[in-house]
């Protein structure tokens, strides 16, 4: 339960808190309820008040618009699948650039190209020929840690690092800078802030959260919304220096089972409200204009279709009068819906569909559904009213084309030195010191310092996902003209201090250094592609480096780049000092500011950061949160040393909690010649089935299975069908939700195989998804065209399985079936991404 202090932060005053407690039912947190009681939720002022003249203007606009024009306002298309001419024809209300969408399909396009495209879309939306209404387009972008889609922009630490600063004033400054840089390229709206309270660190979006604790999230919600939009009830609110903000993802995305992206949150209503909902009342009070619905579910019901939460709680009870936008085709995950048709989501309270690539069909079907009465005219009018209200509040109707607005085209603002100074401060304040044996830090600069590790001279790794590309991959240092790597910052400071800085890719050296700094950590990822099965840091390379330095008596500093707390106890033990740098962004010199002394030997900048996420004691301790029963982290919430503290630690127990059977290949079904848990390999002939556990198994005369060697002993299996009877091999397991993966065109089922004997007839890929759910794909041509006796890889788009009828929300088996003679060897089967 939240403390009185936190409730004060959430609801704004003790008077509001008292009124709330008078109406909120705070029963025991036992079995979760299956329904939501809106009266249990807080009320707010709704933020920006309704303006009578504005509402009258909206009335006049709506009354003059056709159903087609009204529906157009509720559709948001991605720039990779929509043209200005489409906007002109369909009168679409909004566009967005997804994580990998950009002018000319170049995610590293020059800023001027973005602004020029913004002008084109704006002109199309304002075209009044043939009696069209001039309603300006609204462009949304994922500016989630700075204007991170744009070359040269200031890239701030991801939210997990900002949570460690405990500095809401700094958060507001970051919002203000982000807004200004977004305006430079002609956009109006950012899909930020993320207000998730992450309770399971296996989630691939953990770094988008400020904290495991609602206290920080509630406090920061006000700061970041105010920074992005300007102060409510002042002339700065939604001024030409600010953009529209989005509170996301409503609600519960940080608490899904096993930390699965787009998964199911089964918490009680009270915890849903008090933990996962803590950031929304203050965001609404600060005037946030849009709220994005979550991909996730609550107790089995998808949020995009949850009318009670979207309408009865958010809009009616909390008084939110902006608009609710869906997430990327999120409406299609509702049972009975598709990417092109979902009246359920609209009737539940989604005001604007995010329909990146399916918007034409969705537009046509929604028009038909309004005309048939399946969607009421009053619901349509309400959605459009909310969208127009936000456009009017932000001054879009009065603003000129994007390139003619104040700040637009002023590219010197992107990565401006003043902005970089704030980013540098954010890095300094976000660093958390876990260990400082015998006060090794801060380091003198008048010595030889060896710098190594895969993250040392790697701005891509230190900026993480949602940077230029969706996953943050494919970037090189030259793509950050206004940024500095951690190595560059260290080298400059060490050289200026009279020392010798040496960069070594592999940790080797000629002259023995006085001290070594090893910078390492996670590679970039975003969303579900970063989901983990456990919190073990998998690489041994840097551990071996640390241990080698330790064995040679070289004092060593470990700088860990990560989007979440991970089990790195062996690395902590092997280092003399251990610093958590999170994902610090483009101002890598901020690390040097704290690690190194001034040339005169004085402390330059002290550590300030405190853990906003508890650090796990084992790799299986994925849910370790302040206030929970049996709370026993390695380092507790709020931990963080300064230079005044005794940082010496005794040897930590290196008990991972893993039993050796785990794998980090969370999207693997079959690897190293065996099924990957929770999947098992099952063979079936006629009515006889057997789980494959031995190196060789024979099912009658129809099917023979044996282990073979590809690159290592028994790292593949061979399947021989005789053709005497139907035989199948399948990877089976508990119903598993791969909906998130299936929503992206670049996700494929990859198989590494060798055809040992060509099939005499059809071979089918079978996907089981429950008792009455099965999809069949004919792969005969694939196997007959394969080079006989040679290992090869095939990639089958998940969209083909979905098109064949597979329900990817409950996949229970995946396998091959034939009645003909055929011989196939298999070494690997998994889901992979073919994109960046």
Coordinates of N, CA and C in Angstrom, one line a residue, residues 202 258 260 531-534 658-682 691-693 730-736 738 811-812 828-831:
X202 N 12.6 -8.6 -16.0 CA 12.8 -9.3 -17.3 C 12.2 -8.6 -18.5
X258 N 5.7 -12.7 -15.7 CA 7.0 -13.0 -16.1 C 7.6 -11.9 -16.9
X260 N 6.5 -10.3 -19.5 CA 6.4 -10.5 -20.9 C 5.8 -9.2 -21.5
X531 N 13.0 -8.9 -24.0 CA 12.4 -9.7 -22.9 C 13.5 -10.8 -22.5
X532 N 13.6 -11.1 -21.2 CA 14.5 -12.2 -20.8 C 13.8 -13.2 -20.0
X533 N 14.4 -14.4 -19.9 CA 13.9 -15.5 -19.1 C 14.4 -15.4 -17.7
X534 N 15.6 -14.8 -17.5 CA 16.2 -14.6 -16.2 C 17.1 -13.4 -16.3
X658 N 20.5 -20.4 -10.8 CA 20.3 -21.1 -12.0 C 20.7 -22.5 -11.8
X659 N 20.1 -23.5 -12.5 CA 20.4 -24.9 -12.4 C 21.1 -25.4 -13.6
X660 N 21.4 -24.6 -14.6 CA 22.1 -25.0 -15.8 C 21.3 -25.3 -16.9
X661 N 20.0 -25.4 -16.7 CA 19.1 -25.8 -17.8 C 18.5 -24.6 -18.5
X662 N 18.7 -23.4 -17.9 CA 18.1 -22.2 -18.5 C 18.8 -21.8 -19.7
X663 N 18.1 -20.9 -20.5 CA 18.7 -20.4 -21.7 C 18.3 -18.9 -21.8
X664 N 19.1 -18.1 -22.4 CA 18.7 -16.7 -22.6 C 18.1 -16.6 -24.0
X665 N 17.9 -17.8 -24.7 CA 17.3 -17.8 -26.0 C 15.8 -17.8 -25.9
X666 N 15.2 -16.7 -25.4 CA 13.8 -16.8 -25.0 C 12.9 -17.0 -26.3
X667 N 13.4 -16.7 -27.5 CA 12.6 -16.9 -28.6 C 13.0 -18.2 -29.4
X668 N 13.8 -19.1 -28.7 CA 14.2 -20.3 -29.3 C 13.3 -21.5 -28.9
X669 N 12.9 -22.3 -29.9 CA 12.2 -23.5 -29.7 C 13.1 -24.7 -29.6
X670 N 14.1 -24.7 -30.4 CA 15.0 -25.9 -30.6 C 16.4 -25.4 -30.9
X671 N 17.4 -25.8 -30.1 CA 18.8 -25.3 -30.3 C 19.7 -26.3 -29.7
X672 N 20.9 -26.4 -30.2 CA 21.9 -27.3 -29.7 C 21.5 -28.8 -29.6
X673 N 20.6 -29.1 -30.6 CA 20.1 -30.5 -30.7 C 19.1 -30.9 -29.7
X674 N 18.4 -29.9 -29.0 CA 17.4 -30.3 -28.1 C 16.3 -29.2 -28.0
X675 N 15.2 -29.5 -27.5 CA 14.1 -28.6 -27.3 C 14.5 -27.6 -26.2
X676 N 14.2 -26.4 -26.3 CA 14.5 -25.4 -25.3 C 13.3 -25.2 -24.4
X677 N 13.5 -25.4 -23.1 CA 12.4 -25.2 -22.1 C 11.7 -23.9 -22.3
X678 N 10.3 -23.8 -22.2 CA 9.4 -24.9 -21.7 C 9.0 -25.9 -22.8
X679 N 9.6 -25.8 -24.0 CA 9.2 -26.7 -25.1 C 9.8 -28.1 -25.0
X680 N 9.1 -29.1 -25.4 CA 9.7 -30.4 -25.5 C 9.4 -31.0 -26.9
X681 N 10.2 -31.9 -27.3 CA 10.1 -32.5 -28.6 C 9.3 -33.8 -28.5
X682 N 8.2 -33.8 -29.3 CA 7.3 -35.0 -29.3 C 7.1 -35.5 -30.7
X691 N 7.6 -38.6 -26.2 CA 8.5 -37.4 -26.0 C 9.9 -37.9 -26.2
X692 N 10.6 -37.1 -27.0 CA 12.0 -37.5 -27.4 C 13.0 -37.1 -26.4
X693 N 13.5 -38.1 -25.7 CA 14.5 -37.8 -24.7 C 15.8 -38.6 -24.9
X730 N 6.9 -32.5 -33.3 CA 6.4 -31.2 -32.9 C 7.1 -30.8 -31.6
X731 N 7.4 -29.5 -31.6 CA 7.8 -28.9 -30.3 C 6.6 -28.4 -29.6
X732 N 6.3 -29.0 -28.4 CA 5.1 -28.8 -27.7 C 5.4 -28.1 -26.3
X733 N 4.4 -27.4 -25.9 CA 4.6 -26.7 -24.6 C 3.3 -26.0 -24.1
X734 N 3.4 -25.3 -23.0 CA 2.2 -24.6 -22.5 C 1.9 -23.5 -23.5
X735 N 0.6 -23.1 -23.5 CA 0.1 -22.1 -24.3 C 1.0 -20.8 -24.1
X736 N 1.6 -20.3 -25.1 CA 2.6 -19.2 -25.0 C 2.1 -18.1 -26.0
X738 N 2.7 -15.3 -28.4 CA 3.7 -14.7 -29.3 C 3.0 -13.6 -30.1
X811 N 0.0 -20.3 -28.7 CA 0.8 -21.3 -29.4 C 1.1 -22.4 -28.5
X812 N 0.7 -23.7 -28.8 CA 1.0 -24.8 -28.0 C 1.9 -25.8 -28.7
X828 N 18.3 -26.0 -35.4 CA 17.9 -24.8 -34.7 C 16.5 -24.4 -35.3
X829 N 15.7 -23.9 -34.4 CA 14.4 -23.3 -34.8 C 14.1 -22.3 -33.8
X830 N 13.9 -21.0 -34.2 CA 13.6 -19.9 -33.3 C 13.0 -18.7 -34.0
X831 N 12.5 -17.8 -33.3 CA 12.0 -16.5 -33.8 C 13.1 -15.6 -33.9

